mmCIF file of C-alpha atoms and ligand atoms in Angstrom:
data_model
loop_
_atom_site.group_PDB
_atom_site.id
_atom_site.type_symbol
_atom_site.label_atom_id
_atom_site.label_comp_id
_atom_site.label_asym_id
_atom_site.label_seq_id
_atom_site.Cartn_x
_atom_site.Cartn_y
_atom_site.Cartn_z
ATOM 1 C CA UNK W 438 -53.103 307.827 48.260
ATOM 2 C CA UNK W 439 -49.604 307.538 48.522
ATOM 3 C CA UNK W 440 -48.551 311.278 49.182
ATOM 4 C CA UNK W 441 -48.614 309.612 52.875
ATOM 5 C CA UNK W 442 -46.485 307.038 52.791
ATOM 6 C CA UNK W 443 -44.473 309.394 50.808
ATOM 7 C CA UNK W 444 -44.753 311.887 53.468
ATOM 8 C CA UNK W 445 -43.908 309.374 56.000
ATOM 9 C CA UNK W 446 -41.186 308.523 54.631
ATOM 10 C CA UNK W 447 -39.358 311.935 53.294
ATOM 11 C CA UNK W 448 -39.786 312.363 57.477
ATOM 12 C CA UNK W 449 -38.071 309.355 58.170
ATOM 13 C CA UNK W 450 -35.824 308.915 55.624
ATOM 14 C CA UNK W 451 -33.205 311.076 56.447
ATOM 15 C CA UNK W 452 -32.753 309.851 59.577
ATOM 16 C CA UNK W 453 -32.320 306.784 58.412
ATOM 17 C CA UNK W 454 -30.621 307.149 56.028
ATOM 18 C CA UNK W 455 -27.716 308.378 59.405
ATOM 19 C CA UNK W 456 -28.648 306.021 61.664
ATOM 20 C CA UNK W 457 -26.740 303.913 58.703
ATOM 21 C CA UNK W 458 -24.548 306.011 58.010
ATOM 22 C CA UNK W 459 -23.138 305.403 61.514
ATOM 23 C CA UNK W 460 -23.127 301.771 61.466
ATOM 24 C CA UNK W 461 -21.425 301.603 58.229
ATOM 25 C CA UNK W 462 -18.914 303.717 60.124
ATOM 26 C CA UNK W 463 -18.543 302.017 62.813
ATOM 27 C CA UNK W 464 -18.125 299.126 60.741
ATOM 28 C CA UNK W 465 -15.339 299.874 58.892
ATOM 29 C CA UNK W 466 -13.956 300.805 61.758
ATOM 30 C CA UNK W 467 -13.970 297.633 62.861
ATOM 31 C CA UNK W 468 -12.981 295.741 59.734
ATOM 32 C CA UNK W 469 -9.851 297.706 59.697
ATOM 33 C CA UNK W 470 -8.544 297.327 63.551
ATOM 34 C CA UNK W 471 -9.418 293.995 63.058
ATOM 35 C CA UNK W 472 -6.939 294.031 59.847
ATOM 36 C CA UNK W 473 -4.308 295.677 61.925
ATOM 37 C CA UNK W 474 -1.667 293.837 63.254
ATOM 38 C CA UNK W 475 -2.509 296.444 66.735
ATOM 39 C CA UNK W 476 -4.926 294.086 68.635
ATOM 40 C CA UNK W 477 -2.535 291.117 68.778
ATOM 41 C CA UNK W 478 0.679 293.000 70.262
ATOM 42 C CA UNK W 479 -2.337 294.083 72.633
ATOM 43 C CA UNK W 480 -1.910 290.953 73.510
ATOM 44 C CA UNK W 481 1.173 290.299 74.042
ATOM 45 C CA UNK W 482 2.515 293.291 75.883
ATOM 46 C CA UNK W 483 -0.757 292.960 78.552
ATOM 47 C CA UNK W 484 -0.401 289.316 79.061
ATOM 48 C CA UNK W 485 -4.069 290.329 78.160
ATOM 49 C CA UNK W 486 -5.584 286.789 78.759
ATOM 50 C CA UNK W 487 -4.425 286.351 82.668
ATOM 51 C CA UNK W 488 -6.699 288.829 84.159
ATOM 52 C CA UNK W 489 -5.326 286.823 87.887
ATOM 53 C CA UNK W 490 -3.393 284.567 89.104
ATOM 54 C CA UNK W 491 -1.003 281.764 86.554
ATOM 55 C CA UNK W 492 1.339 279.145 86.978
ATOM 56 C CA UNK W 493 4.257 281.063 85.491
ATOM 57 C CA UNK W 494 5.402 277.857 82.875
ATOM 58 C CA UNK W 495 8.862 277.655 82.822
ATOM 59 C CA UNK W 496 7.613 276.151 86.688
ATOM 60 C CA UNK W 497 9.407 272.415 86.459
ATOM 61 C CA UNK W 498 7.543 269.437 86.899
ATOM 62 C CA UNK W 499 9.932 267.139 88.024
ATOM 63 C CA UNK W 500 12.997 267.647 90.551
ATOM 64 C CA UNK W 501 15.363 265.114 91.029
ATOM 65 C CA UNK W 502 17.270 265.114 94.765
ATOM 66 C CA UNK W 503 20.116 263.573 96.523
ATOM 67 C CA UNK W 504 19.778 261.546 100.027
ATOM 68 C CA UNK W 505 19.878 263.550 103.162
ATOM 69 C CA UNK W 506 20.402 266.621 100.527
ATOM 70 C CA UNK W 507 17.804 270.185 100.684
ATOM 71 C CA UNK W 508 15.329 269.358 98.097
ATOM 72 C CA UNK W 509 14.301 272.852 96.104
ATOM 73 C CA UNK W 510 10.634 272.434 94.782
ATOM 74 C CA UNK W 511 9.684 275.956 92.997
ATOM 75 C CA UNK W 512 6.237 277.812 91.861
ATOM 76 C CA UNK W 513 6.323 280.670 89.780
ATOM 77 C CA UNK W 514 3.134 282.021 90.054
ATOM 78 C CA UNK W 515 2.602 285.698 88.411
ATOM 79 C CA UNK W 516 0.077 288.545 88.986
ATOM 80 C CA UNK W 517 -0.423 286.584 92.832
ATOM 81 C CA UNK W 518 -1.784 289.571 93.837
ATOM 82 C CA UNK W 519 -2.719 289.264 97.832
ATOM 83 C CA UNK W 520 -4.047 285.840 97.019
ATOM 84 C CA UNK W 521 -2.160 282.832 99.133
ATOM 85 C CA UNK W 522 0.084 280.190 97.564
ATOM 86 C CA UNK W 523 0.039 276.614 99.419
ATOM 87 C CA UNK W 524 1.891 273.192 99.753
ATOM 88 C CA UNK W 525 0.187 269.723 99.527
ATOM 89 C CA UNK W 526 1.731 266.553 99.500
ATOM 90 C CA UNK W 527 -0.134 264.755 97.808
ATOM 91 C CA UNK W 528 0.715 261.233 99.317
ATOM 92 C CA UNK W 529 -1.470 261.885 102.263
ATOM 93 C CA UNK W 530 -3.414 265.220 101.347
ATOM 94 C CA UNK W 531 -1.256 266.744 104.127
ATOM 95 C CA UNK W 532 -1.104 270.454 104.627
ATOM 96 C CA UNK W 533 2.331 272.181 104.520
ATOM 97 C CA UNK W 534 2.402 275.064 104.551
ATOM 98 C CA UNK W 535 0.627 278.471 103.482
ATOM 99 C CA UNK W 536 2.542 281.411 102.544
ATOM 100 C CA UNK W 537 5.129 281.594 105.195
ATOM 101 C CA UNK W 538 3.700 278.944 107.292
ATOM 102 C CA UNK W 539 4.377 275.555 108.182
ATOM 103 C CA UNK W 540 1.572 273.508 108.936
ATOM 104 C CA UNK W 541 3.357 270.088 109.929
ATOM 105 C CA UNK W 542 4.549 269.267 112.839
ATOM 106 C CA UNK W 543 8.546 268.279 110.633
ATOM 107 C CA UNK W 544 10.377 271.187 110.536
ATOM 108 C CA UNK W 545 12.530 270.103 107.408
ATOM 109 C CA UNK W 546 9.438 271.573 105.072
ATOM 110 C CA UNK W 547 9.796 275.344 105.052
ATOM 111 C CA UNK W 548 8.197 277.262 101.811
ATOM 112 C CA UNK W 549 9.881 280.928 100.942
ATOM 113 C CA UNK W 550 9.327 283.385 98.585
ATOM 114 C CA UNK W 551 11.322 284.702 96.731
ATOM 115 C CA UNK W 552 10.196 288.146 94.976
ATOM 116 C CA UNK W 553 12.141 288.910 92.191
ATOM 117 C CA UNK W 554 11.052 285.973 89.963
ATOM 118 C CA UNK W 555 7.254 285.292 92.134
ATOM 119 C CA UNK W 556 9.013 282.219 93.535
ATOM 120 C CA UNK W 557 7.035 280.673 96.738
ATOM 121 C CA UNK W 558 9.625 277.553 96.833
ATOM 122 C CA UNK W 559 8.562 274.259 99.042
ATOM 123 C CA UNK W 560 12.827 274.076 100.879
ATOM 124 C CA UNK W 561 12.891 270.035 101.668
ATOM 125 C CA UNK W 562 15.631 269.613 104.256
ATOM 126 C CA UNK W 563 17.822 266.378 104.833
ATOM 127 C CA UNK W 564 15.669 264.731 101.849
ATOM 128 C CA UNK W 565 14.447 260.917 102.631
ATOM 129 C CA UNK W 566 13.219 257.845 100.135
ATOM 130 C CA UNK W 567 9.664 258.216 101.789
ATOM 131 C CA UNK W 568 9.694 261.739 100.637
ATOM 132 C CA UNK W 569 9.647 260.943 97.411
ATOM 133 C CA UNK W 570 6.266 261.633 95.582
ATOM 134 C CA UNK W 571 3.805 264.478 94.053
ATOM 135 C CA UNK W 572 3.716 267.759 95.791
ATOM 136 C CA UNK W 573 1.194 270.103 94.643
ATOM 137 C CA UNK W 574 1.401 273.839 94.708
ATOM 138 C CA UNK W 575 -2.542 275.300 95.576
ATOM 139 C CA UNK W 576 -3.370 278.663 94.942
ATOM 140 C CA UNK W 577 -6.270 280.758 96.853
ATOM 141 C CA UNK W 578 -8.353 281.630 93.681
ATOM 142 C CA UNK W 579 -11.582 280.734 93.054
ATOM 143 C CA UNK W 580 -12.104 278.022 92.138
ATOM 144 C CA UNK W 581 -8.183 276.729 92.965
ATOM 145 C CA UNK W 582 -5.298 277.047 90.624
ATOM 146 C CA UNK W 583 -2.938 274.088 91.117
ATOM 147 C CA UNK W 584 0.809 273.464 89.405
ATOM 148 C CA UNK W 585 2.144 269.466 90.501
ATOM 149 C CA UNK W 586 5.368 268.650 90.623
ATOM 150 C CA UNK W 587 7.455 265.195 91.479
ATOM 151 C CA UNK W 588 9.696 264.574 93.244
ATOM 152 C CA UNK W 589 12.659 261.603 92.929
ATOM 153 C CA UNK W 590 14.709 261.229 95.752
ATOM 154 C CA UNK W 591 18.138 259.259 94.260
ATOM 155 C CA UNK W 592 20.047 257.281 96.550
ATOM 156 C CA UNK W 593 23.676 256.709 95.500
ATOM 157 C CA UNK W 594 25.259 253.266 96.210
ATOM 158 C CA UNK W 595 28.731 252.898 97.852
ATOM 159 C CA UNK W 596 30.958 249.947 97.536
ATOM 160 C CA UNK W 597 34.335 248.362 97.731
ATOM 161 C CA UNK W 598 34.937 246.251 95.503
ATOM 162 C CA UNK W 599 35.842 243.220 95.512
ATOM 163 C CA UNK W 600 35.178 240.477 97.955
ATOM 164 C CA UNK W 601 34.191 241.094 101.700
ATOM 165 C CA UNK W 602 37.095 239.544 103.526
ATOM 166 C CA UNK W 603 40.999 240.441 101.730
ATOM 167 C CA UNK W 604 43.767 238.156 101.861
ATOM 168 C CA UNK W 605 47.225 239.539 101.472
ATOM 169 C CA UNK W 606 51.019 238.484 101.725
ATOM 170 C CA UNK W 607 52.255 240.809 104.120
ATOM 171 C CA UNK W 608 54.967 243.083 102.009
ATOM 172 C CA UNK W 609 52.813 243.069 99.682
ATOM 173 C CA UNK W 610 50.609 246.478 97.895
ATOM 174 C CA UNK W 611 47.027 247.013 98.646
ATOM 175 C CA UNK W 612 44.485 248.710 97.318
ATOM 176 C CA UNK W 613 40.790 249.113 98.606
ATOM 177 C CA UNK W 614 38.987 251.101 95.618
ATOM 178 C CA UNK W 615 35.374 252.809 97.144
ATOM 179 C CA UNK W 616 33.053 253.445 94.797
ATOM 180 C CA UNK W 617 30.185 255.751 95.048
ATOM 181 C CA UNK W 618 27.505 255.863 92.108
ATOM 182 C CA UNK W 619 23.976 257.371 91.278
ATOM 183 C CA UNK W 620 25.474 260.717 93.090
ATOM 184 C CA UNK W 621 24.440 263.430 92.536
ATOM 185 C CA UNK W 622 26.805 265.509 94.620
ATOM 186 C CA UNK W 623 30.836 265.080 94.923
ATOM 187 C CA UNK W 624 31.309 263.974 98.359
ATOM 188 C CA UNK W 625 33.647 267.163 99.984
ATOM 189 C CA UNK W 626 36.253 263.933 101.123
ATOM 190 C CA UNK W 627 36.038 260.348 101.456
ATOM 191 C CA UNK W 628 37.703 259.616 105.265
ATOM 192 C CA UNK W 629 39.371 256.205 105.727
ATOM 193 C CA UNK W 630 38.619 254.123 109.069
ATOM 194 C CA UNK W 631 40.614 250.827 110.336
ATOM 195 C CA UNK W 632 38.679 249.341 113.087
ATOM 196 C CA UNK W 633 36.655 252.455 113.687
ATOM 197 C CA UNK W 634 40.640 254.769 113.950
ATOM 198 C CA UNK W 635 41.049 257.216 111.305
ATOM 199 C CA UNK W 636 43.759 255.768 108.932
ATOM 200 C CA UNK W 637 46.049 259.044 108.040
ATOM 201 C CA UNK W 638 48.969 259.275 105.183
ATOM 202 C CA UNK W 639 51.538 261.286 106.810
ATOM 203 C CA UNK W 640 54.274 259.049 104.474
ATOM 204 C CA UNK W 641 52.763 258.707 101.468
ATOM 205 C CA UNK W 642 55.298 255.752 100.159
ATOM 206 C CA UNK W 643 52.988 253.751 103.233
ATOM 207 C CA UNK W 644 50.438 254.706 102.899
ATOM 208 C CA UNK W 645 48.511 257.072 99.871
ATOM 209 C CA UNK W 646 44.443 258.555 100.188
ATOM 210 C CA UNK W 647 42.947 258.972 97.374
ATOM 211 C CA UNK W 648 39.827 260.780 95.112
ATOM 212 C CA UNK W 649 38.802 261.351 92.161
ATOM 213 C CA UNK W 650 35.436 262.171 90.119
ATOM 214 C CA UNK W 651 34.449 259.642 86.942
ATOM 215 C CA UNK W 652 31.528 260.333 85.513
ATOM 216 C CA UNK W 653 28.497 262.361 86.110
ATOM 217 C CA UNK W 654 27.118 260.425 89.217
ATOM 218 C CA UNK W 655 30.325 258.342 90.329
ATOM 219 C CA UNK W 656 33.091 258.992 92.889
ATOM 220 C CA UNK W 657 35.893 256.724 93.324
ATOM 221 C CA UNK W 658 38.199 256.680 96.506
ATOM 222 C CA UNK W 659 41.400 254.847 96.564
ATOM 223 C CA UNK W 660 43.488 253.440 99.955
ATOM 224 C CA UNK W 661 46.944 251.880 99.163
ATOM 225 C CA UNK W 662 48.471 250.719 101.982
ATOM 226 C CA UNK W 663 52.250 249.696 100.578
ATOM 227 C CA UNK W 664 54.979 247.762 101.744
ATOM 228 C CA UNK W 665 51.224 246.189 104.118
ATOM 229 C CA UNK W 666 52.315 244.886 107.737
ATOM 230 C CA UNK W 667 50.464 242.036 109.766
ATOM 231 C CA UNK W 668 49.481 244.949 112.594
ATOM 232 C CA UNK W 669 47.628 246.093 108.661
ATOM 233 C CA UNK W 670 45.026 243.868 109.196
ATOM 234 C CA UNK W 671 41.945 244.716 110.658
ATOM 235 C CA UNK W 672 38.244 246.032 109.455
ATOM 236 C CA UNK W 673 38.789 248.997 106.626
ATOM 237 C CA UNK W 674 36.151 251.752 105.893
ATOM 238 C CA UNK W 675 35.232 254.341 103.226
ATOM 239 C CA UNK W 676 32.705 257.028 104.982
ATOM 240 C CA UNK W 677 32.143 259.299 102.306
ATOM 241 C CA UNK W 678 31.284 263.072 104.194
ATOM 242 C CA UNK W 679 28.033 262.645 102.967
ATOM 243 C CA UNK W 680 27.290 259.050 102.819
ATOM 244 C CA UNK W 681 26.751 255.568 104.977
ATOM 245 C CA UNK W 682 30.501 254.051 104.659
ATOM 246 C CA UNK W 683 31.271 250.728 103.328
ATOM 247 C CA UNK W 684 34.046 248.286 104.427
ATOM 248 C CA UNK W 685 35.752 245.524 103.913
ATOM 249 C CA UNK W 686 38.050 243.095 106.800
ATOM 250 C CA UNK W 687 41.873 243.106 105.709
ATOM 251 C CA UNK W 688 43.883 240.162 106.170
ATOM 252 C CA UNK W 689 47.262 240.869 105.479
ATOM 253 C CA UNK W 690 49.248 237.211 106.063
ATOM 254 C CA UNK W 691 52.872 237.305 107.271
ATOM 255 C CA UNK W 692 55.651 235.210 105.683
ATOM 256 C CA UNK W 693 57.880 235.194 108.525
ATOM 257 C CA UNK W 694 55.227 232.262 110.524
ATOM 258 C CA UNK W 695 58.607 229.589 109.994
ATOM 259 C CA UNK W 696 61.273 231.737 111.433
ATOM 260 C CA UNK W 697 59.137 232.300 114.833
ATOM 261 C CA UNK W 698 57.923 228.826 114.515
ATOM 262 C CA UNK W 699 62.259 228.117 115.616
ATOM 263 C CA UNK W 700 62.014 230.468 117.757
ATOM 264 C CA UNK W 701 59.126 228.351 120.055
ATOM 265 C CA UNK W 702 56.459 230.743 120.448
ATOM 266 C CA UNK W 703 53.225 229.966 119.569
ATOM 267 C CA UNK W 704 53.672 230.350 115.404
ATOM 268 C CA UNK W 705 53.103 226.745 115.173
ATOM 269 C CA UNK W 706 48.736 226.939 115.571
ATOM 270 C CA UNK W 707 49.602 230.404 114.032
ATOM 271 C CA UNK W 708 51.079 228.981 110.523
ATOM 272 C CA UNK W 709 48.266 226.071 110.013
ATOM 273 C CA UNK W 710 45.185 228.748 110.579
ATOM 274 C CA UNK W 711 47.529 231.082 107.763
ATOM 275 C CA UNK W 712 46.853 228.091 105.121
ATOM 276 C CA UNK W 713 42.896 228.102 106.252
ATOM 277 C CA UNK W 714 43.028 231.697 105.635
ATOM 278 C CA UNK W 715 44.026 231.517 102.446
ATOM 279 C CA UNK W 716 42.073 228.076 101.740
ATOM 280 C CA UNK W 717 38.284 229.422 102.253
ATOM 281 C CA UNK W 718 38.722 232.240 99.737
ATOM 282 C CA UNK W 719 40.829 229.758 97.101
ATOM 283 C CA UNK W 720 37.767 227.429 97.705
ATOM 284 C CA UNK W 721 35.248 230.145 96.621
ATOM 285 C CA UNK W 722 37.074 230.828 93.631
ATOM 286 C CA UNK W 723 37.751 227.336 93.083
ATOM 287 C CA UNK W 724 33.330 227.241 93.049
ATOM 288 C CA UNK W 725 33.434 230.393 91.155
ATOM 289 C CA UNK W 726 35.604 229.983 88.682
ATOM 290 C CA UNK W 727 37.145 226.355 88.267
ATOM 291 C CA UNK W 728 39.592 227.935 85.976
ATOM 292 C CA UNK W 729 40.985 230.188 88.377
ATOM 293 C CA UNK W 730 42.012 227.545 90.546
ATOM 294 C CA UNK W 731 45.004 226.143 88.925
ATOM 295 C CA UNK W 732 46.267 229.810 88.142
ATOM 296 C CA UNK W 733 45.686 230.349 92.561
ATOM 297 C CA UNK W 734 47.464 226.939 92.957
ATOM 298 C CA UNK W 735 49.891 227.336 91.275
ATOM 299 C CA UNK W 736 50.608 230.307 93.081
ATOM 300 C CA UNK W 737 50.316 228.783 96.344
ATOM 301 C CA UNK W 738 52.541 226.481 96.113
ATOM 302 C CA UNK W 739 55.219 229.660 94.548
ATOM 303 C CA UNK W 740 54.209 231.109 97.471
ATOM 304 C CA UNK W 741 54.971 228.023 99.831
ATOM 305 C CA UNK W 742 58.686 227.418 97.841
ATOM 306 C CA UNK W 743 59.717 231.391 98.975
ATOM 307 C CA UNK W 744 58.272 230.836 103.002
ATOM 308 C CA UNK W 745 60.497 227.421 103.088
ATOM 309 C CA UNK W 746 62.835 229.871 102.045
ATOM 310 C CA UNK W 747 62.409 232.132 104.639
ATOM 311 C CA UNK W 748 62.758 229.791 106.486
ATOM 312 C CA UNK W 749 65.829 228.566 106.257
HETATM 313 C C1 NAG I 407 11.997 262.931 86.391
HETATM 314 O O1 NAG I 407 13.702 263.019 85.868
HETATM 315 C C2 NAG I 407 14.438 261.959 86.309
HETATM 316 C C3 NAG I 407 14.954 261.992 87.276
HETATM 317 O O2 NAG I 407 16.460 262.532 86.621
HETATM 318 C C4 NAG I 407 13.937 260.814 85.196
HETATM 319 O O3 NAG I 407 14.519 259.440 85.595
HETATM 320 C C5 NAG I 407 12.359 260.840 85.172
HETATM 321 O O4 NAG I 407 11.948 260.197 83.646
HETATM 322 C C6 NAG I 407 11.950 262.170 84.946
HETATM 323 N N1 NAG I 407 10.310 262.007 84.572
HETATM 324 C C7 NAG I 407 9.532 262.506 83.883
HETATM 325 C C8 NAG I 407 8.309 262.289 84.263
HETATM 326 O O5 NAG I 407 9.954 263.376 83.120
HETATM 327 C C1 NAG I 408 -7.790 291.712 97.680
HETATM 328 O O1 NAG I 408 -7.691 292.290 97.222
HETATM 329 C C2 NAG I 408 -8.909 292.523 96.232
HETATM 330 C C3 NAG I 408 -8.733 293.511 95.218
HETATM 331 O O2 NAG I 408 -7.172 293.798 94.969
HETATM 332 C C4 NAG I 408 -9.889 292.514 97.500
HETATM 333 O O3 NAG I 408 -11.134 292.683 97.187
HETATM 334 C C5 NAG I 408 -9.698 291.301 98.171
HETATM 335 O O4 NAG I 408 -10.637 291.727 99.690
HETATM 336 C C6 NAG I 408 -8.113 291.422 99.054
HETATM 337 N N1 NAG I 408 -8.859 290.247 99.580
HETATM 338 C C7 NAG I 408 -7.958 290.369 100.807
HETATM 339 C C8 NAG I 408 -8.474 288.271 101.351
HETATM 340 O O5 NAG I 408 -7.301 290.988 101.030
HETATM 341 C C1 NAG I 409 33.551 247.263 110.331
HETATM 342 O O1 NAG I 409 32.976 248.215 110.771
HETATM 343 C C2 NAG I 409 31.701 248.746 110.146
HETATM 344 C C3 NAG I 409 31.635 250.013 110.639
HETATM 345 O O2 NAG I 409 32.534 250.481 111.298
HETATM 346 C C4 NAG I 409 30.335 247.903 110.980
HETATM 347 O O3 NAG I 409 29.698 248.333 110.251
HETATM 348 C C5 NAG I 409 31.085 246.296 110.501
HETATM 349 O O4 NAG I 409 29.449 245.103 110.567
HETATM 350 C C6 NAG I 409 32.178 245.840 110.716
HETATM 351 N N1 NAG I 409 32.743 244.850 109.875
HETATM 352 C C7 NAG I 409 33.194 243.604 110.384
HETATM 353 C C8 NAG I 409 33.123 242.402 109.985
HETATM 354 O O5 NAG I 409 33.312 243.372 112.274
#
């Protein structure tokens, strides 16, 4: 009764044993390979996780550009193959570009490929405040892949330090300071205008024009008028190469008025006018800083005495 079984076993066993040995051998190979560090290296060397396009992790997500400059939004795609890259404006879901082609009626938008770095860059020329927001770099895989970049637009601030109207006495040195802050890019130059006529510093003992960068985002332009005369009065504008201008009204008050009055011309009308010019800012001053009023009054008396001396 047992013989058929043993016979069966006898014929089966050698086949089974050899099969088991093969399986065991495979298993040992797999195990030993798993323990060895080699496969990990392989994964790294061939970026084996990605079979198609993928975004380079160094692609930025936040770009800041100054108003009026060109902004560059880079989208780094590896293993792009023959897939397309589109740029889409999040605000209105407008497709801006597909590969090299621009799909918006705004010539400021353009995309170009830098092959060396696998980068499709969206260029936005003359950035406006309304350009700020999110932009999507989309790769035409199935499903689509997207990378988002936030574009920030900084608007520089420009102002001439002090009041909008400036009153000085003839002969004094006038210094106008034009401060441009929050500017990522230093202006190439700052022009000064008086009533829309360019102010030049041919003679540096009369007029000096300076420009200096202070800190990472601030530039100061200075116009100095030595020994100011009545003719120097006017609307002064500070006009940087890359920004709007700022302006100030300069009134140079003539200390020679009493002498003119003696010669019988319109000086009689001018002098009270001069005092009115002085009293207005004084009133403003008094409203803001009452303590300074006393000092200013003393100064006025001094000026008045000086003028009456000149008159003799
Ligand atoms: C992006 O950059 C701007 C300016 O550098 C900064 O103010 C802002 O906080 C940044 N935003 C993010 C999300 O990092
Ligand atoms: C892209 O390339 C693949 C093979 O690499 C091909 O099968 C496919 O048709 C191509 N697609 C286009 C739009 O050329
Ligand atoms: C001074 O000139 C600027 C530009 O040239 C102008 O915008 C501004 O209104 C003028 N200011 C006055 C008080 O006339």
